[in-house]
PDB file of N, CA, C and O in Angstrom:
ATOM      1  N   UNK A   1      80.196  79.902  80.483  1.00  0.00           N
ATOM      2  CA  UNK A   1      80.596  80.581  81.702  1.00  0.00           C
ATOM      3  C   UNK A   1      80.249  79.677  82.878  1.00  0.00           C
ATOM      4  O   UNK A   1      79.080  79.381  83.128  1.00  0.00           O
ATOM      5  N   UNK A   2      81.303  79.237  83.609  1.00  0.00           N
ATOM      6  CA  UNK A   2      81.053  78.300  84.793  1.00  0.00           C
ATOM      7  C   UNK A   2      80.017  79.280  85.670  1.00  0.00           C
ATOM      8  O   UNK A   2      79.649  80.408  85.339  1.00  0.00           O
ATOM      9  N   UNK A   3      79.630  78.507  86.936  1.00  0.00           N
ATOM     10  CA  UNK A   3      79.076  78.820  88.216  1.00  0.00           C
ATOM     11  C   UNK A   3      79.634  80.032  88.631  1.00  0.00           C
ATOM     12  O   UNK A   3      79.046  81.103  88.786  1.00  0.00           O
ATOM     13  N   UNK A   4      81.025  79.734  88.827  1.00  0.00           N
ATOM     14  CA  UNK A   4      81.778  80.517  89.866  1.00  0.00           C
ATOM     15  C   UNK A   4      82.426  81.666  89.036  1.00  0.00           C
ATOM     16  O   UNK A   4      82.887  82.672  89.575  1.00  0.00           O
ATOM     17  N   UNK A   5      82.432  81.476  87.837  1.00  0.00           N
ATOM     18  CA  UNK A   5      82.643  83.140  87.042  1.00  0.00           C
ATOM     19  C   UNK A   5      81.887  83.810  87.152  1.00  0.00           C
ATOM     20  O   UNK A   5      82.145  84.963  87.497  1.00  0.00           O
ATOM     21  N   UNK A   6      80.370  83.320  86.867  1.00  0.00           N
ATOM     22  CA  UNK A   6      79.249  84.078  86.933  1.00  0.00           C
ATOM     23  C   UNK A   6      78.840  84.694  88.499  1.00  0.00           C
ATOM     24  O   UNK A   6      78.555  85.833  88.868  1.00  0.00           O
ATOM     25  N   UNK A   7      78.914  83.821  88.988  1.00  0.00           N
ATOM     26  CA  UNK A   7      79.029  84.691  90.418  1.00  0.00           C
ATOM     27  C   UNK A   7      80.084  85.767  91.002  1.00  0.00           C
ATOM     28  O   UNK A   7      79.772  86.524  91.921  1.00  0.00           O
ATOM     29  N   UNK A   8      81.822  85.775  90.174  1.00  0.00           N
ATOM     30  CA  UNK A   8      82.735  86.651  90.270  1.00  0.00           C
ATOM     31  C   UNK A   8      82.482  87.483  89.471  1.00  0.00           C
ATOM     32  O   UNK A   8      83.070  88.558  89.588  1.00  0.00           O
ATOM     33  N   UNK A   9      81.489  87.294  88.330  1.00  0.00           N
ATOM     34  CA  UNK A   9      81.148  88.367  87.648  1.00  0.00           C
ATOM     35  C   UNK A   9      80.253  89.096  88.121  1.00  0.00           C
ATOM     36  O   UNK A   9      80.093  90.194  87.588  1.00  0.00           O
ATOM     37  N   UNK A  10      79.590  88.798  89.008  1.00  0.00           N
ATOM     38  CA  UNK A  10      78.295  89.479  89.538  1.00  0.00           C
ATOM     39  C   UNK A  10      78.205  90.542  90.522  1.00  0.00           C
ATOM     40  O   UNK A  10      77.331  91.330  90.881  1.00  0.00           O
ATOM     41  N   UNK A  11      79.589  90.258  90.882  1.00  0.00           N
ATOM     42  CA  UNK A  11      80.370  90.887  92.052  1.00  0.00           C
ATOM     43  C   UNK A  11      80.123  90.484  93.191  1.00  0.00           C
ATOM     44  O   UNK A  11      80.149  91.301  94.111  1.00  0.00           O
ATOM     45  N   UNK A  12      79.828  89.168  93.436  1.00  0.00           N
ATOM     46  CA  UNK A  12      79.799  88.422  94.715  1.00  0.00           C
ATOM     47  C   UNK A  12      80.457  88.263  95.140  1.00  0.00           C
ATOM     48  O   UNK A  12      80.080  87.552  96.071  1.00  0.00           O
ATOM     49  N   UNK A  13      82.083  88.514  95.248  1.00  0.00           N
ATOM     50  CA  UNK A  13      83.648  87.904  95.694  1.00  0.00           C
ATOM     51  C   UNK A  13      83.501  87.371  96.731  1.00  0.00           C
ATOM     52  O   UNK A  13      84.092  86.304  96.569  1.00  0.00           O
ATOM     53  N   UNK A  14      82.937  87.382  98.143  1.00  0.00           N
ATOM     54  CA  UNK A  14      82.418  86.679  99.429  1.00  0.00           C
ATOM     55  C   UNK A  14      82.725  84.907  98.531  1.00  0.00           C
ATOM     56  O   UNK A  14      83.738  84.224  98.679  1.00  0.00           O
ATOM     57  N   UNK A  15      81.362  84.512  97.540  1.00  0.00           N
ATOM     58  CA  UNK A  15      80.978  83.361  97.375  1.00  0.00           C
ATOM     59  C   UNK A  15      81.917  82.522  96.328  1.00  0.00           C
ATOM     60  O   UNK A  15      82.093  81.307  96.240  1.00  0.00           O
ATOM     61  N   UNK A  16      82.425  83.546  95.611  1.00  0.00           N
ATOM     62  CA  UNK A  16      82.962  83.129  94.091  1.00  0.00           C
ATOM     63  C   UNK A  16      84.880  82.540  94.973  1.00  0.00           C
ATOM     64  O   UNK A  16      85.595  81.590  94.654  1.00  0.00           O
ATOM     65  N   UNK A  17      85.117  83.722  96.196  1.00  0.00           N
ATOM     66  CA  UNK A  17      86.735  83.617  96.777  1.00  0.00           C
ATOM     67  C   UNK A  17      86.322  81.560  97.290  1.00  0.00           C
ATOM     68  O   UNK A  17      87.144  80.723  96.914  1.00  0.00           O
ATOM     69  N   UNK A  18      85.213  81.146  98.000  1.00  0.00           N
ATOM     70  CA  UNK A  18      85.346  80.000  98.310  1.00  0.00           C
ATOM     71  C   UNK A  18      84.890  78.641  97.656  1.00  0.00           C
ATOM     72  O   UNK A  18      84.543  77.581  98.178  1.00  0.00           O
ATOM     73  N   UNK A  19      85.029  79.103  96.075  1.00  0.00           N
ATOM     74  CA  UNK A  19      84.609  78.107  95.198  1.00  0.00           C
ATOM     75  C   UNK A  19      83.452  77.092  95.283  1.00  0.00           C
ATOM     76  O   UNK A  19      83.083  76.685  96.384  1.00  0.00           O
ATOM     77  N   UNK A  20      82.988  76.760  94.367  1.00  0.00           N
ATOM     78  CA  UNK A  20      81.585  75.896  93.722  1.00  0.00           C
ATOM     79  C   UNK A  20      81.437  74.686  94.898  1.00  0.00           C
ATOM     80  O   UNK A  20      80.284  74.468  95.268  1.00  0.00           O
ATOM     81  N   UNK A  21      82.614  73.814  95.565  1.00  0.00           N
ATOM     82  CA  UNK A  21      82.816  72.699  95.559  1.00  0.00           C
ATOM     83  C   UNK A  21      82.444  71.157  94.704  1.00  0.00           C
ATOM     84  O   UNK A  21      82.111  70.039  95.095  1.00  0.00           O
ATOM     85  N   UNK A  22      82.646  71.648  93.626  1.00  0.00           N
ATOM     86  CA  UNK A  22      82.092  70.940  92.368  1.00  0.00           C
ATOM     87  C   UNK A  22      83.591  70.451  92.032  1.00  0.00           C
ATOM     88  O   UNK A  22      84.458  71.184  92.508  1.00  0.00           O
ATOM     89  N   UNK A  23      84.027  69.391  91.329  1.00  0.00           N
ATOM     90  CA  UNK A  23      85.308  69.129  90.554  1.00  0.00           C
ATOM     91  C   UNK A  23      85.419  69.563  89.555  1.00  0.00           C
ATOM     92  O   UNK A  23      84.563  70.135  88.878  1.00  0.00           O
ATOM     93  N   UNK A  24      86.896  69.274  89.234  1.00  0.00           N
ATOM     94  CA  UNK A  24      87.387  69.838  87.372  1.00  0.00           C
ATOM     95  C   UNK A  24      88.771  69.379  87.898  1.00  0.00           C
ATOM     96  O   UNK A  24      89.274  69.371  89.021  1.00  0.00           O
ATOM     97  N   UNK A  25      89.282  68.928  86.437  1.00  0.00           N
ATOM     98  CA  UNK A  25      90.589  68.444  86.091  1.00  0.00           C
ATOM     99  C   UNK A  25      91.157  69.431  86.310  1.00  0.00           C
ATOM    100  O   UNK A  25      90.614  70.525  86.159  1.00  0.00           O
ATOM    101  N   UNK A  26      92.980  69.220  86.916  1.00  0.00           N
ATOM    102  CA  UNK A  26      93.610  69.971  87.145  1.00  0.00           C
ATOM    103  C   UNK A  26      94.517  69.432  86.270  1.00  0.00           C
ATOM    104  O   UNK A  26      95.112  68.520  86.843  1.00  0.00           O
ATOM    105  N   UNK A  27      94.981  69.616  84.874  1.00  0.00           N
ATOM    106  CA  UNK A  27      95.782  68.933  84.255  1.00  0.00           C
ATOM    107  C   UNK A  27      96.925  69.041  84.393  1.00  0.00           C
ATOM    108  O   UNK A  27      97.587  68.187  83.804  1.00  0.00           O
ATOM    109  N   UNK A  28      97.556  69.903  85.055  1.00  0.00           N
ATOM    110  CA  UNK A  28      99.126  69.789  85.002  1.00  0.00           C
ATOM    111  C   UNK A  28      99.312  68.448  85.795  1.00  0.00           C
ATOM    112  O   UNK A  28     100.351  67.830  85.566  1.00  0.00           O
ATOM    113  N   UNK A  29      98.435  67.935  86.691  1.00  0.00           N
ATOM    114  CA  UNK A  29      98.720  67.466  88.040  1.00  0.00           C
ATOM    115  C   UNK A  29      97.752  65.574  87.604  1.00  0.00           C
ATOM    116  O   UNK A  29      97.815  64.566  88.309  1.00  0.00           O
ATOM    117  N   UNK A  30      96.990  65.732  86.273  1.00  0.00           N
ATOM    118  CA  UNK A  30      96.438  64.718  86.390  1.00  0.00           C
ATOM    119  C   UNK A  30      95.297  64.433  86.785  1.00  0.00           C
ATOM    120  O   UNK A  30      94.647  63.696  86.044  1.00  0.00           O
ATOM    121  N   UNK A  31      94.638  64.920  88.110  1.00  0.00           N
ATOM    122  CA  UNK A  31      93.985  64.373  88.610  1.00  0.00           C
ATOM    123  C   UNK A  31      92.021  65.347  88.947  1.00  0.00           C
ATOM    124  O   UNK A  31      91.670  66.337  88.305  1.00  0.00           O
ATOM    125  N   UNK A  32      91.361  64.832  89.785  1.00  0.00           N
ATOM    126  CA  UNK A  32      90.382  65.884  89.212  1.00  0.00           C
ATOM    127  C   UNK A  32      90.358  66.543  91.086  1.00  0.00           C
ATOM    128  O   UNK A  32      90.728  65.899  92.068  1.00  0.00           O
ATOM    129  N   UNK A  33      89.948  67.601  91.075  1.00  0.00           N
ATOM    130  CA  UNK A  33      90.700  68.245  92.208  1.00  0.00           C
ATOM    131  C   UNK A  33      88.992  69.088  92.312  1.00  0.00           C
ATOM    132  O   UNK A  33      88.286  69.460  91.375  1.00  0.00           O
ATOM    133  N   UNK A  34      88.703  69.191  93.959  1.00  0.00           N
ATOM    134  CA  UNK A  34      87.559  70.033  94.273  1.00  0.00           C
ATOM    135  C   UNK A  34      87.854  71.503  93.887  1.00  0.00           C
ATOM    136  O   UNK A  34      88.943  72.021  94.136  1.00  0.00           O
ATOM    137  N   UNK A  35      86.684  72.256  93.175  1.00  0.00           N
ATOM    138  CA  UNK A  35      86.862  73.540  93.375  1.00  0.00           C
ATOM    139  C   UNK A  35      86.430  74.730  94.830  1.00  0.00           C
ATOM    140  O   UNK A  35      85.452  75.445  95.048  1.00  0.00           O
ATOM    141  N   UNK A  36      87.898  74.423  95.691  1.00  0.00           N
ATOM    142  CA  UNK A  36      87.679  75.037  96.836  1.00  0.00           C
ATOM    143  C   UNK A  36      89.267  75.376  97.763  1.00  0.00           C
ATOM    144  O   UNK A  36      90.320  74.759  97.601  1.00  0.00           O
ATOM    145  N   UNK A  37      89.084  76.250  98.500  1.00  0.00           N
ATOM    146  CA  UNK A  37      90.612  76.491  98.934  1.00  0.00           C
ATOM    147  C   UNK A  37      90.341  75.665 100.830  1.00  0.00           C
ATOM    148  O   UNK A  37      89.536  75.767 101.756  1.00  0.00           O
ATOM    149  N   UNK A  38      91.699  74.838 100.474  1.00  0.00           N
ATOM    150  CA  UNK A  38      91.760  74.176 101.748  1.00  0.00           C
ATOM    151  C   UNK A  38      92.573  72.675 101.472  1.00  0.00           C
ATOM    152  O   UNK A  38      93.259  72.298 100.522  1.00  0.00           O
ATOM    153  N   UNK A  39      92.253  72.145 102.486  1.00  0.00           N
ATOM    154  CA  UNK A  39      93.648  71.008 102.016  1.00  0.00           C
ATOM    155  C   UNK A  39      92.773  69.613 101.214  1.00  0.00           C
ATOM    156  O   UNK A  39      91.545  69.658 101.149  1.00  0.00           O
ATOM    157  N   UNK A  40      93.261  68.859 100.850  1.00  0.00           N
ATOM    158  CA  UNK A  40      92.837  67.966  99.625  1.00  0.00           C
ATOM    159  C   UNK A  40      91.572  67.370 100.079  1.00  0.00           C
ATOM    160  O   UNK A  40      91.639  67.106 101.280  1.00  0.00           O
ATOM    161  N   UNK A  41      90.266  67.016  99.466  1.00  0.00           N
ATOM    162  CA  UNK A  41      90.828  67.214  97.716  1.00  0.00           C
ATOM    163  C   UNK A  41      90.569  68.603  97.230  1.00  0.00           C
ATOM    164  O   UNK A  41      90.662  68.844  96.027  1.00  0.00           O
ATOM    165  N   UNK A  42      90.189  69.710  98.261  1.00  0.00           N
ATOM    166  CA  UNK A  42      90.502  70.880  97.501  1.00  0.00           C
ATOM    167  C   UNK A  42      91.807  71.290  96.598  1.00  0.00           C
ATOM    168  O   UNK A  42      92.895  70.765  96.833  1.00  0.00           O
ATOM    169  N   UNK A  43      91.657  72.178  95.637  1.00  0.00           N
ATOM    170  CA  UNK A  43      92.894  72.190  94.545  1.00  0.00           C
ATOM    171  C   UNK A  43      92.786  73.686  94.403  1.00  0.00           C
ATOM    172  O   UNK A  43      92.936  74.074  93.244  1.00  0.00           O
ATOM    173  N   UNK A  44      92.603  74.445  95.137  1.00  0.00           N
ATOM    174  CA  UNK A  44      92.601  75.855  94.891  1.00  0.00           C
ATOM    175  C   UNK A  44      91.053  75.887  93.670  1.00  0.00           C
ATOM    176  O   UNK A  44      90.385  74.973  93.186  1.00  0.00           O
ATOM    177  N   UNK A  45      90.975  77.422  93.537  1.00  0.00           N
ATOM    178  CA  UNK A  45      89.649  77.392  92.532  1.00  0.00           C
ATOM    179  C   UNK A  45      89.695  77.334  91.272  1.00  0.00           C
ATOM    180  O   UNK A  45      90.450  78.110  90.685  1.00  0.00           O
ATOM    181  N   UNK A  46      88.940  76.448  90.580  1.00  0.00           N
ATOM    182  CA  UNK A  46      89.161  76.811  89.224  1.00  0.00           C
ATOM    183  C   UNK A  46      88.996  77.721  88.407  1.00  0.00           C
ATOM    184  O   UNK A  46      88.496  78.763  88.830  1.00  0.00           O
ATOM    185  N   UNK A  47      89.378  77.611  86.923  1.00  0.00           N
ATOM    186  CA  UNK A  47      89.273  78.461  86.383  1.00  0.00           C
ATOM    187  C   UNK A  47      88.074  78.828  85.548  1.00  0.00           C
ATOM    188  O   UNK A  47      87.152  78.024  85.415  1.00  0.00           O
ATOM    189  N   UNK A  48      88.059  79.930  85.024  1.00  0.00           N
ATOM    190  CA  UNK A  48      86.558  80.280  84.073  1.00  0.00           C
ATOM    191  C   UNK A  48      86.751  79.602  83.178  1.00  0.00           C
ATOM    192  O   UNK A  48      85.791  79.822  82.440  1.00  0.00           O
ATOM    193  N   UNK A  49      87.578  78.653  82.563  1.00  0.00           N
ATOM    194  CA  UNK A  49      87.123  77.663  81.454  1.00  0.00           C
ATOM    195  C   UNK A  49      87.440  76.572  81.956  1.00  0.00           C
ATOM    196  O   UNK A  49      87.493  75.732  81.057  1.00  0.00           O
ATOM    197  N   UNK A  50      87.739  76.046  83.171  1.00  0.00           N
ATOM    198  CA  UNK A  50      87.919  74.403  83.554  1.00  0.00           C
ATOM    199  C   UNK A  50      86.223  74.090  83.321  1.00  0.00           C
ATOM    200  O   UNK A  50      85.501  75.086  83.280  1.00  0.00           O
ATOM    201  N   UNK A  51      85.692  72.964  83.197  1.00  0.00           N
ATOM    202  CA  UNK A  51      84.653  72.268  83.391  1.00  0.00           C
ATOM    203  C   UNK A  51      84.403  71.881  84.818  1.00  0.00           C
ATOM    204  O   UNK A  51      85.305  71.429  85.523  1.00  0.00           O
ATOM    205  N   UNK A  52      83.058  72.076  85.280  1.00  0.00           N
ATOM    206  CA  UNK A  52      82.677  71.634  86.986  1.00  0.00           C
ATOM    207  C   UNK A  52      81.844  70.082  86.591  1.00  0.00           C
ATOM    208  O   UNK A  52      81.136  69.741  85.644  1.00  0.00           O
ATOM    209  N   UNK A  53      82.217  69.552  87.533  1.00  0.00           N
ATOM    210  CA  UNK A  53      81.335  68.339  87.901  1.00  0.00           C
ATOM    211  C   UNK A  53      80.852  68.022  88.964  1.00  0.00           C
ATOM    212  O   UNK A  53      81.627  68.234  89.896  1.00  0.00           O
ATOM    213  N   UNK A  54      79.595  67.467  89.340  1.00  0.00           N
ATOM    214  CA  UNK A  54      78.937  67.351  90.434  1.00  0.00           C
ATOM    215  C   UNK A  54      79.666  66.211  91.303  1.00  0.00           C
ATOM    216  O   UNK A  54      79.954  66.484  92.468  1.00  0.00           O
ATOM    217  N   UNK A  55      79.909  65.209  90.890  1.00  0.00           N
ATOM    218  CA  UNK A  55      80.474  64.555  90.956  1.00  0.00           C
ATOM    219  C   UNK A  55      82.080  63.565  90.741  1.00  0.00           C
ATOM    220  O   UNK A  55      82.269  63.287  89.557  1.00  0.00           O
ATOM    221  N   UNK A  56      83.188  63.039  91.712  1.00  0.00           N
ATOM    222  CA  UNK A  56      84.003  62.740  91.636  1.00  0.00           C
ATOM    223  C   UNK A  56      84.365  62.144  90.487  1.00  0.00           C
ATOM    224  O   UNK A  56      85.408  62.388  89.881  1.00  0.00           O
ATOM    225  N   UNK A  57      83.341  61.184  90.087  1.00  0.00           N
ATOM    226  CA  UNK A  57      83.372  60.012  89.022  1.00  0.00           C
ATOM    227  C   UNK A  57      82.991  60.817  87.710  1.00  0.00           C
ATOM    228  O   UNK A  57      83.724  60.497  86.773  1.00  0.00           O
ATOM    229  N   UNK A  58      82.361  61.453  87.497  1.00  0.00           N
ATOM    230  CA  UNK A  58      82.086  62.485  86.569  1.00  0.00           C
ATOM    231  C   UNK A  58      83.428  62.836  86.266  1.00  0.00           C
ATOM    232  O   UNK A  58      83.887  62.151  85.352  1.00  0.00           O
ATOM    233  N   UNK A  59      84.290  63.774  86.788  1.00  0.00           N
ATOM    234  CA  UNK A  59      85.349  64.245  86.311  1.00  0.00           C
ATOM    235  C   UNK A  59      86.678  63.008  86.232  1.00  0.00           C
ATOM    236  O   UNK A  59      87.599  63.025  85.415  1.00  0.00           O
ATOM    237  N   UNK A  60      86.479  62.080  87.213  1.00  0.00           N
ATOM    238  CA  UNK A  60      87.213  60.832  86.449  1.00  0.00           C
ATOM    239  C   UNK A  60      87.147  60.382  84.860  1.00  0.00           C
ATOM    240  O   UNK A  60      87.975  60.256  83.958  1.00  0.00           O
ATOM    241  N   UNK A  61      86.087  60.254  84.965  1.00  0.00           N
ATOM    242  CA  UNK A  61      85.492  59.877  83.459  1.00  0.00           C
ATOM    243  C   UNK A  61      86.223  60.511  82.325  1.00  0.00           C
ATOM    244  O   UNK A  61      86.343  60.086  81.175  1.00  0.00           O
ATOM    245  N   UNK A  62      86.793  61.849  82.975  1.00  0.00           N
ATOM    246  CA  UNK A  62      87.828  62.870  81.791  1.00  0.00           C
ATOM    247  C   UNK A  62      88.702  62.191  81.394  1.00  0.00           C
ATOM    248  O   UNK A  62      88.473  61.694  80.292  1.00  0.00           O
ATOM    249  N   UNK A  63      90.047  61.844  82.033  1.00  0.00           N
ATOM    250  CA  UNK A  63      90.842  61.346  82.794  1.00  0.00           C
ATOM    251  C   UNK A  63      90.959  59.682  82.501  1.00  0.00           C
ATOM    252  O   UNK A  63      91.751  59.080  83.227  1.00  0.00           O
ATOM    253  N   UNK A  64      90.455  59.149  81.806  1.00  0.00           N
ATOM    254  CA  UNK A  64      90.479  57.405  81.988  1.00  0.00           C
ATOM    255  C   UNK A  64      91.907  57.202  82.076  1.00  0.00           C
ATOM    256  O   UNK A  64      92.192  56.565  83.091  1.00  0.00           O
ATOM    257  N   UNK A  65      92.891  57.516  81.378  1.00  0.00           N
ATOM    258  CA  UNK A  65      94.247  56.727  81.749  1.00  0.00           C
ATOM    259  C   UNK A  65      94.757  56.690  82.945  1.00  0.00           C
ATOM    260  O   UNK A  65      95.696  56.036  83.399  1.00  0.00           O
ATOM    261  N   UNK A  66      93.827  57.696  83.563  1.00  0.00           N
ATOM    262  CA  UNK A  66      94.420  57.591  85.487  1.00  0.00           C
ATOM    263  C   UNK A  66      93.522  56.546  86.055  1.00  0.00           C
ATOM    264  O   UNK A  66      92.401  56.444  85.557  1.00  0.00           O
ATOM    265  N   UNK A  67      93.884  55.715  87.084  1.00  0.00           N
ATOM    266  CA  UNK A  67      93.328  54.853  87.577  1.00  0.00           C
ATOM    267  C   UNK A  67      92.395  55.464  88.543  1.00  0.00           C
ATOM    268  O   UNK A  67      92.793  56.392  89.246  1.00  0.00           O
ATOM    269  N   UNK A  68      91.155  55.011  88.639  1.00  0.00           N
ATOM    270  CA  UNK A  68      89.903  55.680  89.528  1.00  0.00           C
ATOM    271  C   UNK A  68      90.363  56.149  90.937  1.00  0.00           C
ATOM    272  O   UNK A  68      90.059  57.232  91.437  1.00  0.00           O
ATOM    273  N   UNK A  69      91.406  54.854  91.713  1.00  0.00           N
ATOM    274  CA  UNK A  69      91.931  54.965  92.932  1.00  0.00           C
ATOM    275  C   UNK A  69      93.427  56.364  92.689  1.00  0.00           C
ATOM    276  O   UNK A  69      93.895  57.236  93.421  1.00  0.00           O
ATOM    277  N   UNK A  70      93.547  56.161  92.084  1.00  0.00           N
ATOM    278  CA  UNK A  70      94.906  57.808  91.621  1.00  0.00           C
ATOM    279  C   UNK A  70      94.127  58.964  91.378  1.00  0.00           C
ATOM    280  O   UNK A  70      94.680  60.053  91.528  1.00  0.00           O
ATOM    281  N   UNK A  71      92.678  58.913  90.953  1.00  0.00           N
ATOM    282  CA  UNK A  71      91.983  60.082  90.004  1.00  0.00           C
ATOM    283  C   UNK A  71      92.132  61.407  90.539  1.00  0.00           C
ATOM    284  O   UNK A  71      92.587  62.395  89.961  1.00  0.00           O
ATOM    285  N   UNK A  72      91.479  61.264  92.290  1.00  0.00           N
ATOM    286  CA  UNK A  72      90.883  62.304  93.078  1.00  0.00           C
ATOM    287  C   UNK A  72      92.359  62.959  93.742  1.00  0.00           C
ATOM    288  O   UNK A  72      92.895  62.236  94.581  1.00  0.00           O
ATOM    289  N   UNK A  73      92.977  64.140  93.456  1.00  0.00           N
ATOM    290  CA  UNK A  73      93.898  64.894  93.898  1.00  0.00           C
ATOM    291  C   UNK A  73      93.666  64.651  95.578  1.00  0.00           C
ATOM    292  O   UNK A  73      92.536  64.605  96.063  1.00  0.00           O
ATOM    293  N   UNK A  74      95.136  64.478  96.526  1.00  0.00           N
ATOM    294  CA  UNK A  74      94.848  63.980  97.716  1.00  0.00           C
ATOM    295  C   UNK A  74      96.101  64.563  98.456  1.00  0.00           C
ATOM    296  O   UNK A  74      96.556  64.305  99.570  1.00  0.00           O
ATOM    297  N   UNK A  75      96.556  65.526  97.376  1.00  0.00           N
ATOM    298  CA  UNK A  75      97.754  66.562  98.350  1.00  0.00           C
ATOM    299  C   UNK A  75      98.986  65.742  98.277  1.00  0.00           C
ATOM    300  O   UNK A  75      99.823  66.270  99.009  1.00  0.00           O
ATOM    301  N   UNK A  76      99.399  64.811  97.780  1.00  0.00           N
ATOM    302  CA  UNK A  76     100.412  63.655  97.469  1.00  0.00           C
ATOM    303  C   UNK A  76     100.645  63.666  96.446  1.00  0.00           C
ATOM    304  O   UNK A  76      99.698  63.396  95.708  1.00  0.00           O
ATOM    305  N   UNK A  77     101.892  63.947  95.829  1.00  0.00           N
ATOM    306  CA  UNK A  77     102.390  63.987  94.328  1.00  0.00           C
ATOM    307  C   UNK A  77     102.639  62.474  94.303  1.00  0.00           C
ATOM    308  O   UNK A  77     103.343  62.011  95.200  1.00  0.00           O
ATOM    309  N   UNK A  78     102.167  61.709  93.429  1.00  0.00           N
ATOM    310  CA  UNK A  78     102.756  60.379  92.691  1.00  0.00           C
ATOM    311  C   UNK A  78     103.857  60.386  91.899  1.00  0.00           C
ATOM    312  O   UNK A  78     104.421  61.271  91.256  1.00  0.00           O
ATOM    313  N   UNK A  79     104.082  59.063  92.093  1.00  0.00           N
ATOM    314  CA  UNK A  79     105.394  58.931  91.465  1.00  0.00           C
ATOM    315  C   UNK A  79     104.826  58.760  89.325  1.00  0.00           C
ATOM    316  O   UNK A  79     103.719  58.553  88.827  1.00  0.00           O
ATOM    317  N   UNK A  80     105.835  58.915  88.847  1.00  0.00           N
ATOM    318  CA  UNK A  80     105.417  58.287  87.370  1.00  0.00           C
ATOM    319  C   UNK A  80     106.457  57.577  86.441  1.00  0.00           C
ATOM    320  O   UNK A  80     106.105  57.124  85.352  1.00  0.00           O
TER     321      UNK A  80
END
């Protein structure tokens, strides 16, 4: 159970609506995206089974076939 389930489970909605700010892969999209609502690298919040990371490079590390400089979601769809 992530951070931010456990806190939507707790019935905190205040803390859980503005996410961890921790990362997690957003896989449709590739890249690893903040858990938080607002413009990049927020990615909207994740989900109760994405993985959080403290760190950018942490959730790169998922991800190796993306290049470190492509990794971090930045509101810009790439080309492929």
């Amino acid at each position: 159970l992530s951070e931010a389930a456990c806190v939507a489970a707790s019935g905190d909605t205040a803390t859980a609506a503005q996410g961890s700010d921790k990362f997690f892969v957003d896989w449709v999209h590739e890249r690893c995206s903040k858990d938080c609502e607002g413009s990049a690298p927020c990615g909207g919040l994740a989900q109760s089974w994405d993985d959080l990371y403290e760190a950018e490079s942490a959730c790169c590390d998922m991800i190796p076939w993306i290049a470190r400089e492509d990794c971090v979601y930045t509101g810009i769809e790439r080309a492929l």
